[in-house]
Coordinates of C-alpha atoms in Angstrom, one line a residue:
X1 CA 98.1 -20.4 137.1
X2 CA 101.4 -22.2 136.9
X3 CA 102.2 -25.2 139.0
X4 CA 104.6 -24.6 141.9
X5 CA 106.6 -27.8 141.5
X6 CA 107.2 -27.2 137.7
X7 CA 108.5 -23.7 138.3
X8 CA 110.6 -24.7 141.3
X9 CA 112.3 -27.6 139.6
X10 CA 112.9 -25.8 136.3
X11 CA 114.4 -22.7 137.8
X12 CA 117.4 -21.3 136.0
X13 CA 119.2 -18.1 137.1
X14 CA 120.3 -16.9 133.7
X15 CA 116.8 -17.5 132.3
X16 CA 115.3 -15.6 135.2
X17 CA 117.7 -12.7 134.8
X18 CA 116.8 -12.4 131.1
X19 CA 113.1 -12.6 131.8
X20 CA 113.2 -10.0 134.6
X21 CA 115.9 -7.5 133.5
X22 CA 116.8 -5.6 130.4
X23 CA 120.5 -5.3 131.2
X24 CA 123.1 -8.1 131.3
X25 CA 124.6 -9.5 134.5
X26 CA 127.8 -7.4 133.7
X27 CA 126.0 -4.2 132.7
X28 CA 123.2 -3.4 135.0
X29 CA 121.7 -0.2 136.6
X30 CA 118.8 -0.3 139.1
X31 CA 117.5 3.1 138.1
X32 CA 117.2 2.1 134.5
X33 CA 115.5 -1.2 135.4
X34 CA 113.0 0.4 137.8
X35 CA 112.4 3.7 136.0
X36 CA 114.0 4.7 132.7
X37 CA 113.0 1.7 130.6
X38 CA 109.3 2.1 131.6
X39 CA 109.5 5.8 130.8
X40 CA 110.9 5.1 127.4
X41 CA 108.2 2.5 126.7
X42 CA 105.4 4.8 127.7
X43 CA 106.0 8.5 128.5
X44 CA 102.5 8.7 130.3
X45 CA 102.8 5.6 132.4
X46 CA 102.0 6.3 136.0
X47 CA 104.6 5.3 138.6
X48 CA 103.1 6.7 141.8
X49 CA 99.7 7.4 143.1
X50 CA 100.4 9.7 146.0
X51 CA 98.1 11.0 148.8
X52 CA 99.3 13.4 151.4
X53 CA 98.3 13.6 155.0
X54 CA 96.1 16.6 154.1
X55 CA 94.2 14.6 151.5
X56 CA 96.0 16.0 148.5
X57 CA 96.2 13.5 145.6
X58 CA 98.8 13.6 142.8
X59 CA 100.0 11.0 140.3
X60 CA 103.5 11.0 138.9
X61 CA 104.8 9.3 135.8
X62 CA 108.0 7.3 135.2
X63 CA 109.0 10.1 132.9
X64 CA 108.8 12.7 135.7
X65 CA 110.8 10.4 138.0
X66 CA 113.4 9.9 135.2
X67 CA 113.8 13.7 134.8
X68 CA 114.0 14.5 138.6
X69 CA 116.2 11.6 139.5
X70 CA 118.6 12.7 136.7
X71 CA 118.7 16.2 138.1
X72 CA 119.2 15.0 141.7
X73 CA 121.8 12.6 140.5
X74 CA 123.8 15.4 138.9
X75 CA 123.5 17.3 142.2
X76 CA 124.8 14.2 144.1
X77 CA 127.8 14.1 141.7
X78 CA 128.4 17.8 142.4
X79 CA 128.7 16.9 146.1
X80 CA 131.3 14.3 145.4
X81 CA 129.1 11.2 145.6
X82 CA 130.5 8.4 143.5
X83 CA 129.9 4.8 142.7
X84 CA 129.6 2.8 145.9
X85 CA 129.1 5.8 148.2
X86 CA 126.1 5.8 150.6
X87 CA 123.2 8.2 150.5
X88 CA 120.8 8.1 153.5
X89 CA 117.1 9.0 153.3
X90 CA 115.0 10.0 156.4
X91 CA 111.8 10.7 154.5
X92 CA 108.1 9.7 154.8
X93 CA 106.3 8.2 151.8
X94 CA 106.6 11.2 149.4
X95 CA 107.7 11.5 145.8
X96 CA 111.0 13.0 147.0
X97 CA 111.9 9.6 148.6
X98 CA 111.6 7.9 145.2
X99 CA 113.7 10.7 143.5
X100 CA 116.5 10.2 146.1
X101 CA 116.5 6.4 145.8
X102 CA 116.5 6.4 142.0
X103 CA 119.1 9.2 141.8
X104 CA 121.5 7.3 144.0
X105 CA 121.1 4.2 141.9
X106 CA 121.5 6.1 138.6
X107 CA 125.1 7.0 139.5
X108 CA 126.0 3.6 141.1
X109 CA 125.6 4.9 144.7
X110 CA 124.0 2.9 147.5
X111 CA 120.7 4.0 149.1
X112 CA 120.5 3.5 152.9
X113 CA 117.0 3.9 154.4
X114 CA 116.2 5.5 157.8
X115 CA 112.9 4.7 159.3
X116 CA 111.1 8.0 160.2
X117 CA 110.1 6.7 163.7
X118 CA 113.8 6.4 164.5
X119 CA 115.3 8.7 167.2
X120 CA 118.7 10.4 167.0
X121 CA 120.6 7.5 168.5
X122 CA 119.3 4.9 166.0
X123 CA 120.0 7.4 163.1
X124 CA 123.5 8.2 164.3
X125 CA 124.4 4.5 164.5
X126 CA 123.3 3.8 160.9
X127 CA 124.7 7.0 159.3
X128 CA 128.1 6.6 160.9
X129 CA 128.5 3.0 160.0
X130 CA 127.3 3.7 156.5
X131 CA 129.7 6.6 156.2
X132 CA 126.9 8.4 154.3
X133 CA 127.9 11.3 152.2
X134 CA 124.5 13.0 152.5
X135 CA 121.3 12.7 154.5
X136 CA 118.0 13.8 152.8
X137 CA 115.1 14.6 155.2
X138 CA 112.0 16.7 155.5
X139 CA 111.0 19.5 157.9
X140 CA 109.1 17.1 160.2
X141 CA 112.1 14.9 160.8
X142 CA 114.9 17.5 160.5
X143 CA 115.2 18.2 164.3
X144 CA 116.4 14.6 165.0
X145 CA 119.6 15.2 163.0
X146 CA 120.6 18.0 165.5
X147 CA 121.5 15.4 168.0
X148 CA 123.5 13.2 165.5
X149 CA 127.2 13.5 166.0
X150 CA 129.3 14.1 162.9
X151 CA 126.2 14.2 160.7
X152 CA 127.0 14.6 157.0
X153 CA 125.6 17.4 154.8
X154 CA 121.8 17.7 155.2
X155 CA 119.4 18.3 152.3
X156 CA 115.9 19.2 153.5
X157 CA 112.6 19.1 151.6
X158 CA 110.8 22.4 152.5
X159 CA 107.2 22.5 153.5
X160 CA 104.4 23.7 151.2
X161 CA 105.3 27.3 151.8
X162 CA 108.9 26.7 151.0
X163 CA 109.9 27.1 154.7
X164 CA 111.6 24.9 157.2
X165 CA 115.1 24.6 155.7
X166 CA 117.8 25.6 158.2
X167 CA 120.6 28.0 157.0
X168 CA 123.3 25.3 157.1
X169 CA 121.1 22.9 155.0
X170 CA 120.5 22.6 151.3
X171 CA 117.0 23.0 149.9
X172 CA 116.0 19.8 148.0
X173 CA 114.0 21.4 145.1
X174 CA 116.3 24.4 144.9
X175 CA 119.4 22.2 144.3
X176 CA 117.5 19.8 142.0
X177 CA 116.2 22.6 139.8
X178 CA 119.7 24.0 139.1
X179 CA 120.8 20.7 137.5
X180 CA 120.7 19.4 133.9
X181 CA 117.9 17.0 133.0
X182 CA 120.2 14.3 131.6
X183 CA 122.6 12.1 133.6
X184 CA 124.6 9.2 132.3
X185 CA 123.8 5.8 133.9
X186 CA 126.6 4.0 135.7
X187 CA 126.5 0.4 134.7
X188 CA 127.7 -2.3 137.2
X189 CA 128.1 -6.0 137.7
X190 CA 125.2 -7.9 139.1
X191 CA 127.1 -8.4 142.4
X192 CA 127.5 -4.6 143.0
X193 CA 125.5 -3.3 146.0
X194 CA 122.6 -0.9 145.5
X195 CA 121.1 -0.9 149.0
X196 CA 122.6 -0.9 152.5
X197 CA 120.3 -2.3 155.1
X198 CA 120.5 -2.7 158.8
X199 CA 119.2 -5.7 160.7
X200 CA 118.6 -6.1 164.4
X201 CA 120.6 -8.7 166.4
X202 CA 120.8 -9.9 170.0
X203 CA 124.6 -9.5 170.7
X204 CA 125.2 -6.0 169.5
X205 CA 123.7 -3.0 167.7
X206 CA 122.0 -3.3 164.3
X207 CA 124.3 -4.8 161.7
X208 CA 124.7 -3.4 158.2
X209 CA 124.5 -5.6 155.1
X210 CA 124.8 -4.9 151.4
X211 CA 122.1 -5.9 148.9
X212 CA 123.5 -6.6 145.5
X213 CA 121.8 -5.9 142.2
X214 CA 121.3 -9.7 141.8
X215 CA 118.5 -9.3 144.4
X216 CA 116.4 -7.4 141.8
X217 CA 115.6 -10.8 140.2
X218 CA 114.5 -12.2 143.5
X219 CA 112.4 -9.1 144.3
X220 CA 110.7 -9.4 140.9
X221 CA 110.1 -13.1 141.2
X222 CA 108.5 -12.6 144.6
X223 CA 106.1 -10.0 143.2
X224 CA 105.0 -12.3 140.4
X225 CA 105.0 -15.7 142.2
X226 CA 104.1 -15.0 145.8
X227 CA 102.3 -11.7 145.7
X228 CA 100.7 -12.8 142.4
X229 CA 101.0 -9.3 140.9
X230 CA 99.2 -9.0 137.6
X231 CA 99.4 -6.1 135.2
X232 CA 95.8 -5.0 135.8
X233 CA 96.1 -5.1 139.6
X234 CA 95.9 -2.1 141.8
X235 CA 98.5 -3.0 144.4
X236 CA 99.2 -1.5 147.8
X237 CA 101.9 -2.6 150.2
X238 CA 101.2 -0.8 153.4
X239 CA 104.7 -1.6 154.9
X240 CA 106.9 1.4 155.6
X241 CA 109.8 1.8 153.1
X242 CA 112.2 2.5 156.0
X243 CA 112.1 -1.3 156.4
X244 CA 113.0 -4.2 154.1
X245 CA 109.6 -5.4 153.3
X246 CA 108.4 -1.9 152.3
X247 CA 111.5 -1.0 150.4
X248 CA 112.0 -4.4 148.7
X249 CA 108.4 -5.1 147.8
X250 CA 106.6 -1.8 148.2
X251 CA 109.0 0.2 145.9
X252 CA 111.7 -1.8 144.2
X253 CA 109.8 -4.9 143.1
X254 CA 106.7 -3.2 141.7
X255 CA 108.7 -0.5 139.9
X256 CA 110.9 -3.1 138.4
X257 CA 107.9 -4.7 136.8
X258 CA 106.7 -1.3 135.6
X259 CA 103.8 -1.4 138.1
X260 CA 102.5 1.8 139.8
X261 CA 102.7 2.0 143.6
X262 CA 100.4 3.7 146.1
X263 CA 102.1 6.1 148.5
X264 CA 100.0 7.2 151.4
X265 CA 101.9 9.7 153.6
X266 CA 99.7 9.3 156.7
X267 CA 99.7 6.6 159.3
X268 CA 97.7 3.4 159.0
X269 CA 94.2 3.4 160.3
X270 CA 91.0 1.6 159.5
X271 CA 89.5 4.8 158.0
X272 CA 92.5 5.4 155.8
X273 CA 92.5 1.8 154.7
X274 CA 88.9 1.9 153.6
X275 CA 89.4 5.3 151.9
X276 CA 92.6 4.1 150.0
X277 CA 91.1 0.8 149.0
X278 CA 87.9 2.4 147.7
X279 CA 89.5 5.4 146.0
X280 CA 92.2 3.5 144.2
X281 CA 90.3 0.3 143.8
X282 CA 93.0 -1.8 145.5
X283 CA 92.6 -5.5 144.8
X284 CA 96.0 -6.8 145.7
X285 CA 97.1 -5.9 149.3
X286 CA 100.3 -6.7 151.2
X287 CA 101.2 -6.0 154.8
X288 CA 101.9 -7.3 158.3
X289 CA 99.5 -9.2 160.6
X290 CA 99.2 -6.2 162.9
X291 CA 97.2 -4.4 160.3
X292 CA 95.0 -7.4 159.6
X293 CA 94.3 -7.8 163.3
X294 CA 93.3 -4.2 163.5
X295 CA 90.8 -4.9 160.7
X296 CA 89.4 -7.9 162.6
X297 CA 88.9 -5.7 165.7
X298 CA 87.3 -2.8 163.7
X299 CA 83.6 -2.2 163.2
X300 CA 82.4 -5.2 161.2
X301 CA 79.8 -3.2 159.3
X302 CA 82.7 -1.0 158.0
X303 CA 84.8 -4.0 157.2
X304 CA 82.0 -5.6 155.2
X305 CA 82.1 -2.7 152.8
X306 CA 85.4 -4.2 151.7
X307 CA 83.9 -7.6 150.9
X308 CA 84.9 -8.8 147.5
X309 CA 87.4 -5.9 147.0
X310 CA 90.6 -8.0 147.3
X311 CA 91.6 -10.6 144.7
X312 CA 94.6 -11.6 146.9
X313 CA 96.1 -10.6 150.2
X314 CA 99.7 -11.3 151.4
X315 CA 101.1 -11.2 154.9
X316 CA 104.7 -11.1 156.1
X317 CA 106.7 -10.2 159.3
X318 CA 105.3 -12.8 161.7
X319 CA 103.1 -15.9 161.5
X320 CA 99.4 -15.6 160.8
X321 CA 97.0 -17.1 163.3
X322 CA 94.4 -19.5 161.9
X323 CA 91.5 -17.2 162.8
X324 CA 92.9 -14.5 160.5
X325 CA 92.6 -16.9 157.5
X326 CA 89.0 -17.7 158.6
X327 CA 88.0 -14.1 159.1
X328 CA 89.4 -13.0 155.7
X329 CA 87.4 -15.8 154.0
X330 CA 84.2 -15.2 155.9
X331 CA 84.1 -11.4 156.1
X332 CA 86.1 -10.2 153.1
X333 CA 85.8 -13.3 150.8
X334 CA 89.6 -12.9 150.2
X335 CA 92.4 -15.5 150.3
X336 CA 95.2 -14.3 152.6
X337 CA 98.6 -16.2 152.4
X338 CA 101.5 -16.2 154.8
X339 CA 105.1 -15.5 153.6
X340 CA 108.4 -15.8 155.5
X341 CA 111.6 -13.9 154.9
X342 CA 114.3 -11.7 156.4
X343 CA 116.1 -8.5 155.6
X344 CA 119.2 -10.7 154.8
X345 CA 117.7 -12.9 152.2
X346 CA 114.3 -11.5 151.2
X347 CA 111.3 -13.8 151.1
X348 CA 112.4 -17.4 150.9
X349 CA 109.4 -19.4 152.1
X350 CA 106.0 -18.5 150.7
X351 CA 102.4 -19.5 150.0
X352 CA 102.2 -18.4 146.4
X353 CA 99.3 -16.6 144.9
X354 CA 100.8 -16.8 141.5
X355 CA 101.8 -20.5 141.6
X356 CA 99.3 -23.3 142.2
X357 CA 100.0 -25.5 145.2
X358 CA 98.2 -26.9 148.3
X359 CA 97.9 -24.4 151.1
X360 CA 98.5 -26.0 154.5
X361 CA 96.9 -24.3 157.5
X362 CA 99.7 -22.9 159.7
X363 CA 102.5 -23.4 157.2
X364 CA 104.6 -20.5 155.9
X365 CA 104.6 -22.3 152.5
X366 CA 107.2 -23.7 150.2
X367 CA 110.7 -22.5 149.3
X368 CA 110.6 -19.7 146.7
X369 CA 111.8 -20.8 143.2
X370 CA 115.6 -20.5 143.1
X371 CA 116.0 -21.4 146.8
X372 CA 116.3 -24.7 148.7
X373 CA 115.5 -24.5 152.4
X374 CA 116.2 -27.1 155.1
X375 CA 115.8 -27.7 158.8
X376 CA 119.1 -28.5 160.4
X377 CA 120.6 -29.1 163.9
X378 CA 123.5 -27.2 165.6
X379 CA 126.0 -29.3 163.7
X380 CA 124.6 -28.6 160.3
X381 CA 122.9 -32.0 159.8
X382 CA 119.5 -31.9 158.0
X383 CA 116.6 -33.2 160.2
X384 CA 113.7 -35.4 159.2
X385 CA 110.2 -34.1 158.7
X386 CA 108.2 -32.9 161.8
X387 CA 111.4 -32.4 163.8
X388 CA 112.0 -28.8 165.0
X389 CA 115.4 -27.3 164.1
X390 CA 117.1 -24.2 162.6
X391 CA 115.5 -23.0 159.4
X392 CA 118.4 -22.7 156.9
X393 CA 119.0 -21.8 153.3
X394 CA 121.1 -24.4 151.4
X395 CA 123.5 -22.0 149.5
X396 CA 124.9 -24.7 147.2
X397 CA 121.4 -25.4 145.8
X398 CA 120.0 -21.8 145.9
X399 CA 121.1 -20.0 142.8
X400 CA 118.9 -17.0 143.8
X401 CA 120.7 -16.5 147.1
X402 CA 122.3 -13.1 147.2
X403 CA 123.3 -12.5 150.9
X404 CA 127.0 -12.7 151.5
X405 CA 127.3 -11.8 155.1
X406 CA 127.3 -8.7 157.4
X407 CA 129.7 -5.8 157.0
X408 CA 130.3 -5.3 160.7
X409 CA 130.0 -8.5 162.7
X410 CA 132.4 -11.1 164.1
X411 CA 129.7 -13.8 164.2
X412 CA 129.1 -15.6 161.0
X413 CA 125.5 -16.5 160.0
X414 CA 126.8 -19.5 158.0
X415 CA 127.4 -23.1 158.9
X416 CA 128.9 -25.4 156.3
X417 CA 127.0 -24.6 153.1
X418 CA 124.0 -23.2 155.0
X419 CA 122.8 -19.7 155.9
X420 CA 121.2 -19.9 159.3
X421 CA 118.1 -17.8 159.7
X422 CA 118.2 -18.1 163.5
X423 CA 114.5 -19.1 163.5
X424 CA 113.1 -22.5 164.4
X425 CA 110.9 -24.4 162.0
X426 CA 109.6 -27.8 161.0
X427 CA 109.6 -29.5 157.6
X428 CA 106.1 -30.9 156.9
X429 CA 105.5 -34.2 155.1
X430 CA 104.4 -32.3 152.0
X431 CA 107.6 -30.3 151.8
X432 CA 106.1 -27.1 153.2
X433 CA 107.6 -25.3 156.2
X434 CA 105.9 -24.4 159.5
X435 CA 107.5 -21.6 161.6
X436 CA 107.9 -22.6 165.2
X437 CA 109.5 -19.6 166.8
X438 CA 112.5 -17.4 167.3
X439 CA 115.6 -19.1 168.4
X440 CA 117.2 -15.8 169.4
X441 CA 116.1 -12.8 171.4
X442 CA 115.0 -10.6 168.6
X443 CA 111.5 -9.2 169.5
X444 CA 108.8 -9.0 166.8
X445 CA 106.2 -6.3 167.6
X446 CA 103.6 -5.1 165.1
X447 CA 105.7 -6.6 162.3
X448 CA 108.9 -4.9 163.3
X449 CA 112.0 -6.7 164.4
X450 CA 113.7 -5.1 167.4
X451 CA 117.1 -5.9 168.8
X452 CA 117.0 -5.8 172.7
X453 CA 120.6 -4.4 172.7
X454 CA 119.4 -1.2 171.1
X455 CA 116.7 -0.7 173.7
X456 CA 118.9 -1.6 176.6
X457 CA 121.6 0.8 175.4
X458 CA 119.1 3.6 175.3
X459 CA 117.9 2.8 178.8
X460 CA 121.4 2.9 180.1
X461 CA 121.8 6.5 179.0
X462 CA 119.3 7.6 181.6
X463 CA 120.9 8.8 184.8
X464 CA 118.8 6.5 187.0
X465 CA 119.6 3.2 185.2
X466 CA 122.7 1.1 185.9
X467 CA 121.6 -2.1 184.2
X468 CA 118.7 -3.3 182.0
X469 CA 117.5 -6.3 180.1
X470 CA 114.8 -6.3 177.5
X471 CA 112.6 -9.1 176.3
X472 CA 109.4 -9.6 174.2
X473 CA 106.3 -10.5 176.1
X474 CA 103.4 -12.2 174.2
X475 CA 100.6 -9.8 173.2
X476 CA 97.4 -10.7 171.3
X477 CA 97.4 -7.6 169.2
X478 CA 101.1 -6.9 168.5
X479 CA 102.5 -10.5 168.7
X480 CA 104.9 -9.2 171.4
X481 CA 105.4 -6.0 173.4
X482 CA 108.8 -4.8 174.7
X483 CA 109.3 -5.2 178.4
X484 CA 112.3 -3.9 180.3
X485 CA 113.8 -5.1 183.5
X486 CA 115.7 -2.3 185.1
X487 CA 118.2 -2.0 188.0
X488 CA 118.2 1.5 189.4
X489 CA 121.2 3.5 190.5
X490 CA 121.6 4.1 194.2
X491 CA 119.4 6.8 195.5
X492 CA 116.7 6.3 192.7
X493 CA 113.4 5.0 193.8
X494 CA 111.1 2.9 191.6
X495 CA 107.7 4.4 190.8
X496 CA 105.0 4.4 188.1
X497 CA 106.1 7.9 187.2
X498 CA 109.7 6.8 186.7
X499 CA 108.6 3.8 184.6
X500 CA 106.7 6.0 182.3
X501 CA 109.6 8.5 182.1
X502 CA 112.0 5.7 181.1
X503 CA 109.6 4.5 178.4
X504 CA 109.3 8.0 176.9
X505 CA 113.0 8.5 177.2
X506 CA 113.7 5.5 175.0
X507 CA 110.9 6.4 172.6
X508 CA 112.4 9.8 172.0
X509 CA 116.0 8.6 171.7
X510 CA 115.5 5.4 169.8
X511 CA 112.2 5.0 168.0
X512 CA 108.4 5.4 168.1
X513 CA 108.0 1.6 168.0
X514 CA 111.2 0.3 169.8
X515 CA 110.5 1.3 173.4
X516 CA 109.4 -0.6 176.5
X517 CA 105.6 -0.6 177.0
X518 CA 106.2 -2.2 180.4
X519 CA 109.0 -1.5 182.8
X520 CA 109.7 -3.6 185.9
X521 CA 112.3 -2.6 188.5
X522 CA 114.4 -5.4 189.8
X523 CA 117.5 -5.8 192.1
X524 CA 119.3 -8.4 189.9
X525 CA 119.3 -10.0 186.5
X526 CA 119.9 -13.7 185.6
X527 CA 123.3 -14.1 184.0
X528 CA 125.7 -16.8 182.8
X529 CA 129.0 -17.3 184.7
X530 CA 130.7 -15.2 182.1
X531 CA 128.3 -12.3 182.9
X532 CA 125.9 -12.5 179.9
X533 CA 122.3 -11.7 180.6
X534 CA 120.0 -14.7 180.1
X535 CA 117.1 -13.0 178.5
X536 CA 115.3 -16.2 177.8
X537 CA 114.8 -16.8 181.6
X538 CA 113.1 -13.5 181.9
X539 CA 111.0 -14.2 178.8
X540 CA 110.0 -17.7 180.1
X541 CA 109.1 -16.2 183.5
X542 CA 106.7 -13.7 181.9
X543 CA 105.1 -16.4 179.7
X544 CA 104.6 -18.6 182.8
X545 CA 102.9 -15.7 184.6
X546 CA 100.5 -15.2 181.7
X547 CA 99.6 -18.9 181.5
X548 CA 99.0 -19.0 185.3
X549 CA 96.7 -16.0 185.0
X550 CA 94.7 -17.7 182.3
X551 CA 94.4 -20.9 184.3

């Protein structure tokens, strides 16, 4: 195992690019890097181990993905999709999702993910801002697009019987099978975008940001250094590819390294976890603390059947509590390491499985090679160790930094030569970072980041609501749950039934995870003199109530 300090201090971007990529910084294609070159090296090399919700199991090779992505890329070109155009995918973890992503990359287009738990409002916001040329979905999610205004052309993956495609839609496999099996790769500069992501904020709707091809190097390095992915590993990232961690490190990173991925179409459960781990001999696992807390709460006899199965386990999305470390060691005999990152920059602070260093309890780890992180104050001055401040990336000394700003935002995330994460951290004496908390109002629940603005906007669409504020309330299982404070319109009466109605209204319109699990009816909301809602006062009020109840 390499020493962390040696790798970090010796980092060179050009060397990293040559080691990770086959193309040059001026002539690069993500589809070739993540698919074609592996198919050319071994025509039988497996790219996906897929299991459907009904238990069906199929494996697909890089060669098959190369053929299908070439055919679908030719179809995209026939629809006028060109270099830089956006293609949106509203698909579960199916082979078709991989075909769509690779096809877009093949012709220099940009893939834009849509989480399958999103409702029409969340989908509409992203598709319209992305100016997507096409949306590809399946029968199970197709109905959501009926409520999306100015929705682009829809391509639907039919069900097993070939049914479910509406008359105005195109049938995925029908249009694919009419196309030639060869499609020329579009080569681009390393700064060209290949993904369009959206990230939640506190002062507006989710903001779009472009991910350039340069990020491929960072994704690959994270897989090797932090995940500790080895060629003989059986790797499973349980995160959904509709979000950054699942797309960056559940699809792109492993395929870049020529490593097979496991796609399970069903939802996460303890039974499915045990089945997947045992059937596919998973020994390298990655996911969010929510899944790990579910494991801790499960039948311990069932969990003990997994003892010794995992060589390494990685966690991202929210800080791990100390008892999680202890439980994994005692029950599963597996090391679990905490990682910190964001959609904007990827994973920048990690405890590394692939690089030897001291692991400090409660610390998110050390800066990933190619990055320098610092803790600064509001004026951009670096703070001494053990002093809470804003966790920032020093751009001038971070050759691996690829984020250049949001596409639709008036507020800059940069101060001097720093990128501000918006999170509070402390620099420890040994150079590691400890996450302190969020310095904004973004809610972290079950590993998902939720912007309160989106939930508030959905609530305001209900006829009975005239004003709303949404905060995260601490929860032992989900880290936080969404709580809404609602002012009702005149003539509307608060009730438990109305509270449940509002929760379900948001769940349907916005997302299966971004809805208020608690609703409180109030007559006024705390505001600044300029009229801005002071969510932190509501959040502090709820925390005080919880502490009082404990005492």
